[in-house]
């Protein structure tokens, strides 16, 4: 079964995305499985030690892979196949510069970076104009924030905010 393959890759790489931790692999498989062999443009925000980099390199053999993290201080896995970018995702100017510099429309964006909803929303606001027509933007955070925190954009949850922007 294909899902088992992705989960095995997650376990082998040591990422917390496997069924032994957060079980994001079951969600990823559902949406990414049918397109995994395409020549995709992929971005993950938040890589910490790089375990997920190893998983994505295995799972998307034909993809152009980009990874953002605030620092490379903890990065223990680095590959010449992937492109790394180091800055704070909540810095809107840096996100804009990154997007303009690489000039890529991403097919898939996985935001597993900062835990704050404001960080997630800021990243999405910048990234949304750099997303290809057929795409998937996902966040590994399932939280909610109050309307006071980001009233003009975000009324219910970050997922509602994404829907409004799409």
Coordinates of N, CA and C in Angstrom, one line a residue, residues 12-80:
X12 N 11.7 6.1 8.8 CA 13.1 6.0 8.5 C 13.9 7.3 8.6
X13 N 13.2 8.4 8.2 CA 13.9 9.7 8.3 C 13.9 10.3 9.7
X14 N 13.0 9.8 10.6 CA 13.0 10.3 11.9 C 12.1 11.5 12.1
X15 N 11.3 11.9 11.1 CA 10.4 13.0 11.3 C 9.2 12.7 12.2
X16 N 8.6 13.7 12.8 CA 7.4 13.5 13.6 C 6.1 13.5 12.9
X17 N 6.2 13.3 11.5 CA 5.0 13.3 10.7 C 4.4 11.9 10.5
X18 N 5.1 10.9 11.1 CA 4.7 9.5 10.9 C 3.5 9.2 11.8
X19 N 2.9 8.0 11.6 CA 1.7 7.6 12.4 C 2.1 7.4 13.9
X20 N 3.4 7.3 14.2 CA 3.8 7.2 15.6 C 3.8 8.5 16.3
X21 N 3.7 9.6 15.6 CA 3.6 11.0 16.2 C 2.3 11.7 15.9
X22 N 2.4 12.5 14.9 CA 1.3 13.4 14.5 C 0.4 12.8 13.4
X23 N 0.9 11.8 12.7 CA 0.2 11.1 11.6 C -0.2 12.0 10.5
X24 N 0.6 13.0 10.2 CA 0.3 13.8 9.0 C 0.5 13.0 7.7
X25 N 1.3 11.9 7.8 CA 1.5 11.1 6.5 C 0.2 10.6 6.0
X26 N -0.8 10.3 6.8 CA -2.1 9.9 6.3 C -2.8 11.0 5.5
X27 N -2.6 12.2 5.9 CA -3.2 13.3 5.2 C -2.4 13.6 3.9
X28 N -1.1 13.6 4.1 CA -0.2 13.9 2.9 C -0.5 12.9 1.8
X29 N -0.6 11.6 2.2 CA -0.8 10.6 1.2 C -2.0 10.8 0.4
X30 N -3.1 11.1 1.1 CA -4.4 11.3 0.4 C -4.3 12.4 -0.7
X31 N -3.6 13.4 -0.4 CA -3.5 14.5 -1.4 C -2.3 14.5 -2.3
X32 N -1.2 14.0 -1.8 CA 0.1 14.1 -2.6 C 0.3 12.8 -3.3
X33 N -0.3 11.7 -2.9 CA 0.0 10.4 -3.5 C -0.2 10.4 -5.1
X34 N -1.4 10.9 -5.5 CA -1.6 10.9 -7.0 C -0.6 11.7 -7.8
X35 N 0.1 12.6 -7.2 CA 0.9 13.6 -8.0 C 2.4 13.4 -7.6
X36 N 2.8 12.5 -6.8 CA 4.1 12.4 -6.2 C 5.2 12.2 -7.3
X37 N 4.9 11.7 -8.4 CA 6.0 11.5 -9.5 C 6.0 12.6 -10.5
X38 N 5.2 13.6 -10.3 CA 5.3 14.8 -11.2 C 6.5 15.7 -10.9
X39 N 6.7 16.6 -11.8 CA 7.8 17.6 -11.6 C 7.2 18.8 -10.9
X40 N 7.1 18.6 -9.6 CA 6.5 19.6 -8.8 C 7.5 20.7 -8.3
X41 N 6.9 21.8 -7.8 CA 7.7 22.8 -7.1 C 7.1 22.7 -5.6
X42 N 8.0 22.4 -4.7 CA 7.6 22.1 -3.3 C 8.3 23.0 -2.4
X43 N 7.6 23.5 -1.4 CA 8.2 24.3 -0.3 C 7.7 23.8 1.0
X44 N 8.6 23.6 2.0 CA 8.2 23.4 3.4 C 8.8 24.5 4.2
X45 N 8.0 25.0 5.1 CA 8.4 26.1 6.0 C 8.6 25.4 7.4
X46 N 9.8 25.4 7.9 CA 10.1 24.8 9.2 C 10.6 23.4 9.0
X47 N 11.9 23.2 9.1 CA 12.5 21.9 9.0 C 13.3 21.4 10.2
X48 N 13.6 22.3 11.1 CA 14.3 22.0 12.4 C 15.6 21.2 12.1
X49 N 15.6 19.9 12.3 CA 16.8 19.1 12.1 C 17.0 18.6 10.7
X50 N 15.9 18.7 9.9 CA 15.9 18.2 8.5 C 15.4 16.8 8.2
X51 N 14.8 16.2 9.2 CA 14.3 14.9 9.0 C 13.2 14.8 7.9
X52 N 12.4 15.8 7.9 CA 11.3 15.9 6.9 C 11.9 16.1 5.5
X53 N 13.0 16.8 5.4 CA 13.7 17.0 4.1 C 14.0 15.6 3.5
X54 N 14.6 14.8 4.3 CA 14.9 13.4 3.8 C 13.7 12.7 3.4
X55 N 12.6 12.8 4.1 CA 11.3 12.1 3.7 C 10.8 12.7 2.4
X56 N 10.8 14.0 2.2 CA 10.3 14.6 1.0 C 11.1 14.3 -0.2
X57 N 12.4 14.3 0.0 CA 13.3 13.9 -1.1 C 13.0 12.5 -1.6
X58 N 12.7 11.6 -0.7 CA 12.4 10.2 -1.1 C 11.0 10.1 -1.7
X59 N 10.1 10.9 -1.2 CA 8.7 10.8 -1.6 C 8.5 11.5 -3.0
X60 N 9.1 12.6 -3.2 CA 9.0 13.4 -4.4 C 10.3 13.3 -5.3
X61 N 10.5 12.2 -6.0 CA 11.8 12.0 -6.7 C 12.0 13.0 -7.8
X62 N 11.0 13.6 -8.3 CA 11.1 14.6 -9.5 C 10.9 16.0 -9.1
X63 N 10.7 16.3 -7.9 CA 10.3 17.7 -7.5 C 11.5 18.6 -7.2
X64 N 11.3 19.9 -7.4 CA 12.2 20.9 -7.0 C 11.8 21.2 -5.6
X65 N 12.8 21.0 -4.7 CA 12.4 21.1 -3.2 C 13.1 22.4 -2.6
X66 N 12.3 23.2 -1.9 CA 12.8 24.3 -1.2 C 12.4 24.2 0.3
X67 N 13.2 24.6 1.2 CA 13.0 24.5 2.6 C 13.4 25.8 3.3
X68 N 12.5 26.3 4.2 CA 12.7 27.5 4.9 C 12.8 27.2 6.4
X69 N 13.8 27.8 7.1 CA 13.8 27.7 8.6 C 14.4 29.0 9.1
X70 N 14.1 29.3 10.3 CA 14.7 30.5 10.9 C 16.2 30.4 11.1
X71 N 16.7 29.2 11.2 CA 18.2 29.1 11.4 C 18.6 27.7 10.9
X72 N 19.9 27.6 10.7 CA 20.4 26.2 10.3 C 21.2 25.7 11.5
X73 N 21.0 26.3 12.7 CA 21.7 25.9 13.9 C 21.5 24.4 14.3
X74 N 20.3 24.0 14.1 CA 19.9 22.6 14.5 C 19.9 21.6 13.4
X75 N 20.1 22.1 12.2 CA 20.0 21.2 11.0 C 21.1 20.1 11.0
X76 N 20.7 18.9 11.0 CA 21.6 17.8 11.0 C 21.6 17.0 9.7
X77 N 20.6 17.2 8.9 CA 20.5 16.6 7.5 C 20.5 17.7 6.5
X78 N 21.4 17.7 5.6 CA 21.5 18.6 4.5 C 21.8 17.9 3.2
X79 N 21.2 18.2 2.2 CA 21.4 17.5 0.9 C 21.6 18.5 -0.2
X80 N 22.4 18.2 -1.2 CA 22.7 19.0 -2.3 C 21.5 19.1 -3.3

